[in-house]
Tab-separated table of C-alpha atoms in Angstrom:
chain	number	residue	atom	x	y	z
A	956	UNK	CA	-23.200	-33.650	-97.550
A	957	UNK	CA	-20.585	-31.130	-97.926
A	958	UNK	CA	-17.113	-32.569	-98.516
A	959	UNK	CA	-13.893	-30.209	-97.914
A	960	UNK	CA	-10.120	-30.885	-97.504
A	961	UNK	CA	-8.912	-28.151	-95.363
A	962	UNK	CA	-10.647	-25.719	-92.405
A	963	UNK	CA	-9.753	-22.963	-94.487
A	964	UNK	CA	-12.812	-24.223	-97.039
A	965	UNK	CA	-15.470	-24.899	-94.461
A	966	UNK	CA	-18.740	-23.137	-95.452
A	967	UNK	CA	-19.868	-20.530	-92.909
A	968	UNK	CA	-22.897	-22.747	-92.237
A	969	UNK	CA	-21.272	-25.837	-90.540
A	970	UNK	CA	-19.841	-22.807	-88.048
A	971	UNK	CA	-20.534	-23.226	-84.558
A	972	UNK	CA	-22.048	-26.974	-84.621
A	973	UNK	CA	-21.252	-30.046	-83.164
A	974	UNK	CA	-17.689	-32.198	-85.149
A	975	UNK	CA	-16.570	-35.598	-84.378
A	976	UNK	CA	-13.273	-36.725	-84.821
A	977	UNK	CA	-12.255	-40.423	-86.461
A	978	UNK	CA	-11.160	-42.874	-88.730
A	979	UNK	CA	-14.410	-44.199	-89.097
A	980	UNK	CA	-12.953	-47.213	-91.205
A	981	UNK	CA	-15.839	-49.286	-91.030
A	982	UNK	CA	-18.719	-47.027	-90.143
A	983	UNK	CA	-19.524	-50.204	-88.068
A	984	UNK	CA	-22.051	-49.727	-85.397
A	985	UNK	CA	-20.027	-48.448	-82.711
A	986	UNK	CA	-19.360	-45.557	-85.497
A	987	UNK	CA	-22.435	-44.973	-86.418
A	988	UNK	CA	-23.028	-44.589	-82.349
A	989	UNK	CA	-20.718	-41.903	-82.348
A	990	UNK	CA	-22.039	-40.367	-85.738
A	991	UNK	CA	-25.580	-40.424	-84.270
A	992	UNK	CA	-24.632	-38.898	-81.150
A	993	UNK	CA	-23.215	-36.276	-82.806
A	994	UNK	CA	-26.163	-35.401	-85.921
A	995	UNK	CA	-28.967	-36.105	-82.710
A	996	UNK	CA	-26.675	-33.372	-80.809
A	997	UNK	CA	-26.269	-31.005	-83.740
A	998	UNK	CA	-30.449	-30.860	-83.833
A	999	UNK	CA	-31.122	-30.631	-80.292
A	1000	UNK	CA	-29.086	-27.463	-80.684
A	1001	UNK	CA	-30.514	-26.488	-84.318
A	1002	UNK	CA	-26.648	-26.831	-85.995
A	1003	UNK	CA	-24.781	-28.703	-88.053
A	1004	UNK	CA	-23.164	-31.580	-88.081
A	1005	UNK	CA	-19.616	-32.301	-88.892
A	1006	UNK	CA	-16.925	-35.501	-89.112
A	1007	UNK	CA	-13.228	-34.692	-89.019
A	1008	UNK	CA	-11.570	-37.983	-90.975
A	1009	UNK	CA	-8.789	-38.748	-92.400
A	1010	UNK	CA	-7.227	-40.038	-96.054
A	1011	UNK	CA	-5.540	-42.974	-94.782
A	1012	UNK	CA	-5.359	-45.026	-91.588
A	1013	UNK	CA	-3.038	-42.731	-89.133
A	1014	UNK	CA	-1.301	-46.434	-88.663
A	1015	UNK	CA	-0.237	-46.375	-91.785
A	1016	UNK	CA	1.595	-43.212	-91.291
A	1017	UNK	CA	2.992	-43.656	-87.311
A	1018	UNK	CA	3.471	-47.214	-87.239
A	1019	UNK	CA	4.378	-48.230	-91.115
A	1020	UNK	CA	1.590	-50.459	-91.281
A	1021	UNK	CA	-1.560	-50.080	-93.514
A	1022	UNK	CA	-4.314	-51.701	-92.117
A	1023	UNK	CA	-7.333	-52.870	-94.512
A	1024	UNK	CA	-10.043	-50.328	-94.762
A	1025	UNK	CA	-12.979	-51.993	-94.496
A	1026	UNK	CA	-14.806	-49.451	-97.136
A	1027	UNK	CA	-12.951	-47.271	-99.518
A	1028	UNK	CA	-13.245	-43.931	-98.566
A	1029	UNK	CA	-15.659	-42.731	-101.090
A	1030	UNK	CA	-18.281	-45.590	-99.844
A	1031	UNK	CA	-17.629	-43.799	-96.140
A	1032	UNK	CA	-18.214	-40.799	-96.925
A	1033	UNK	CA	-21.618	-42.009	-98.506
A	1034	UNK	CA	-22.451	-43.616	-95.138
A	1035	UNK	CA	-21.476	-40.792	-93.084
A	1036	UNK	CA	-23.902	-38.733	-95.057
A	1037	UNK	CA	-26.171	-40.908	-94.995
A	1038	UNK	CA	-26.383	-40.385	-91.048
A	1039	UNK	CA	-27.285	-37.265	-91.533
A	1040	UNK	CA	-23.737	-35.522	-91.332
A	1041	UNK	CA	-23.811	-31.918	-92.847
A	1042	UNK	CA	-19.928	-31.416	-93.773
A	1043	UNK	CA	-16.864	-33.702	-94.123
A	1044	UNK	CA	-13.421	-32.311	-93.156
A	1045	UNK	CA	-11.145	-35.248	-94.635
A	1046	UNK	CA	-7.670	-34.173	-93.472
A	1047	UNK	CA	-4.668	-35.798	-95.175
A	1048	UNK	CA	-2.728	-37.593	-92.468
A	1049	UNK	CA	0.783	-37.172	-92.866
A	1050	UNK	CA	4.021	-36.953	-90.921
A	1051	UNK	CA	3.218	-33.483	-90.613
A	1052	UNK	CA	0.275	-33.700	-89.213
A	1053	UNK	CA	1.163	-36.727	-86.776
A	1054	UNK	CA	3.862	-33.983	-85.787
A	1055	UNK	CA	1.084	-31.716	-84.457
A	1056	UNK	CA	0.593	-30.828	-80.614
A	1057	UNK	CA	-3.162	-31.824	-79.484
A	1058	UNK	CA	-3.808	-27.851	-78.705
A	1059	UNK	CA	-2.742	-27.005	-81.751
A	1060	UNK	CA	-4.854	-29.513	-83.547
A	1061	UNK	CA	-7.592	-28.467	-81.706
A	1062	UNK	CA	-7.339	-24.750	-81.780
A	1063	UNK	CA	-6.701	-25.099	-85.805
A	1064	UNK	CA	-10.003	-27.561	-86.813
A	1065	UNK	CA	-12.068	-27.453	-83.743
A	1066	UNK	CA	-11.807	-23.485	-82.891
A	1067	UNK	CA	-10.750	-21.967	-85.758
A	1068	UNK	CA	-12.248	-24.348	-88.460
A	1069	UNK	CA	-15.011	-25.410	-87.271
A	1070	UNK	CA	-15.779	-22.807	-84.492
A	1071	UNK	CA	-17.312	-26.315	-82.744
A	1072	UNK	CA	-19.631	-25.868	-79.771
A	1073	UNK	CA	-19.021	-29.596	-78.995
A	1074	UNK	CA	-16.783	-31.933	-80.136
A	1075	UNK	CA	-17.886	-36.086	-80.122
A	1076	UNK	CA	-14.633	-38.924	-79.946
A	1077	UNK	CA	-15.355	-42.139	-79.031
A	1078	UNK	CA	-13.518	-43.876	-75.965
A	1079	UNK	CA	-10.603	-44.212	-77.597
A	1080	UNK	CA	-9.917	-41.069	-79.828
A	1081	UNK	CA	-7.177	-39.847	-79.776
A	1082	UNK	CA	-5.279	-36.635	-81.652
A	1083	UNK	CA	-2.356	-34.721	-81.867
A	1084	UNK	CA	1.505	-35.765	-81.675
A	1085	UNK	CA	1.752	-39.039	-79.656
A	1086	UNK	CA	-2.146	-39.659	-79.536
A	1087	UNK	CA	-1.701	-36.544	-76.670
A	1088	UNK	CA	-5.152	-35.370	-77.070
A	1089	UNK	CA	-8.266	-37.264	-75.852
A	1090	UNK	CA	-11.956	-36.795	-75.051
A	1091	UNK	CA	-10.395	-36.474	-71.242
A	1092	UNK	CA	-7.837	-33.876	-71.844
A	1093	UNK	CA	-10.043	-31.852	-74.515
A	1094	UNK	CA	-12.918	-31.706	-71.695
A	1095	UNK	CA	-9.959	-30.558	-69.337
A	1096	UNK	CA	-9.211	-27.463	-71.409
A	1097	UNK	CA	-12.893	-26.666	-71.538
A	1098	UNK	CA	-13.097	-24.998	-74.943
A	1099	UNK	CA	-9.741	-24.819	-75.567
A	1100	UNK	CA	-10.642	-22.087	-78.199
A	1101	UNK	CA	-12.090	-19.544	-75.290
C-alpha cells in the first residue's frame, strides 16, 4: 500500500476510485466494515482503493483532549493495507485544517486529490469546520466536484 501525506503526491493510479474518510483508531470491526465496503466497491468498479486518515485524533486538536489510540499509527496503516487498501492519504490534523469548510475539504481531497467516484464514511463521519460535512450533506451536493 501506497502511503502519501498530501493530495498533491497521490499517484495517478489511485485517480478516480473509491476513498473513505476516518480516524480508524482501532481498525475494530465496525472499521474494517467500512474499509471492506470500500476495497469490495473499488473492485466491483475495477479501481482503487483509498483511506483518508489522519496523524492524530481530531479530539486532540478541537477539544484539547488526546484520546488513547488503540494502535500506533504505523500498526494501522499495516491493517488498513492489509484490507486490501491501495493508497493512504494521512493528513496532518491541525487547527488549520479543523478551520476548513466541508466543500472545501471535499473539493481539495475528494475532487481534486483523489478525483473519487465514491466516497465511504461511516454513520458518524464527519469533516470540515464544525464536523459540517457528513455522508448526508456530501450525498446532497451530489459530486460536489461536478
Amino acid at each position: 500500500m501506497k502511503v502519501v501525506h498530501s493530495p498533491e503526491t497521490l499517484p495517478v493510479e489511485v485517480r478516480g476510485g473509491v476513498v473513505a474518510l476516518g480516524v480508524f483508531d482501532g481498525v475494530h470491526l465496525g472499521h474494517q466494515a467500512v474499509l471492506k465496503r470500500t476495497v469490495g466497491s473499488a473492485r466491483d468498479l475495477g479501481a482503487a482503493a483509498g483511506v483518508v486518515t489522519f496523524t492524530v485524533h481530531p479530539d486532540e486538536v478541537l477539544l484539547g483532549v488526546e484520546p488513547d489510540f488503540l494502535t500506533s499509527l504505523e500498526h494501522r496503516l499495516r491493517l488498513i493495507g492489509q484490507l486490501g487498501v491501495d493508497c493512504t492519504l494521512v493528513l496532518t490534523f491541525d487547527a488549520a485544517l479543523a478551520r476548513m469548510e466541508a466543500e472545501e475539504f471535499a473539493r481539495g481531497v475528494f475532487r481534486d486529490g483523489f478525483q473519487a467516484s465514491v466516497v465511504v464514511m461511516g454513520s458518524g463521519g464527519r469533516f470540515g469546520r464544525g464536523g459540517e460535512g457528513t455522508p448526508e450533506r456530501l450525498a446532497r451536493w451530489g459530486r460536489p466536484w461536478a
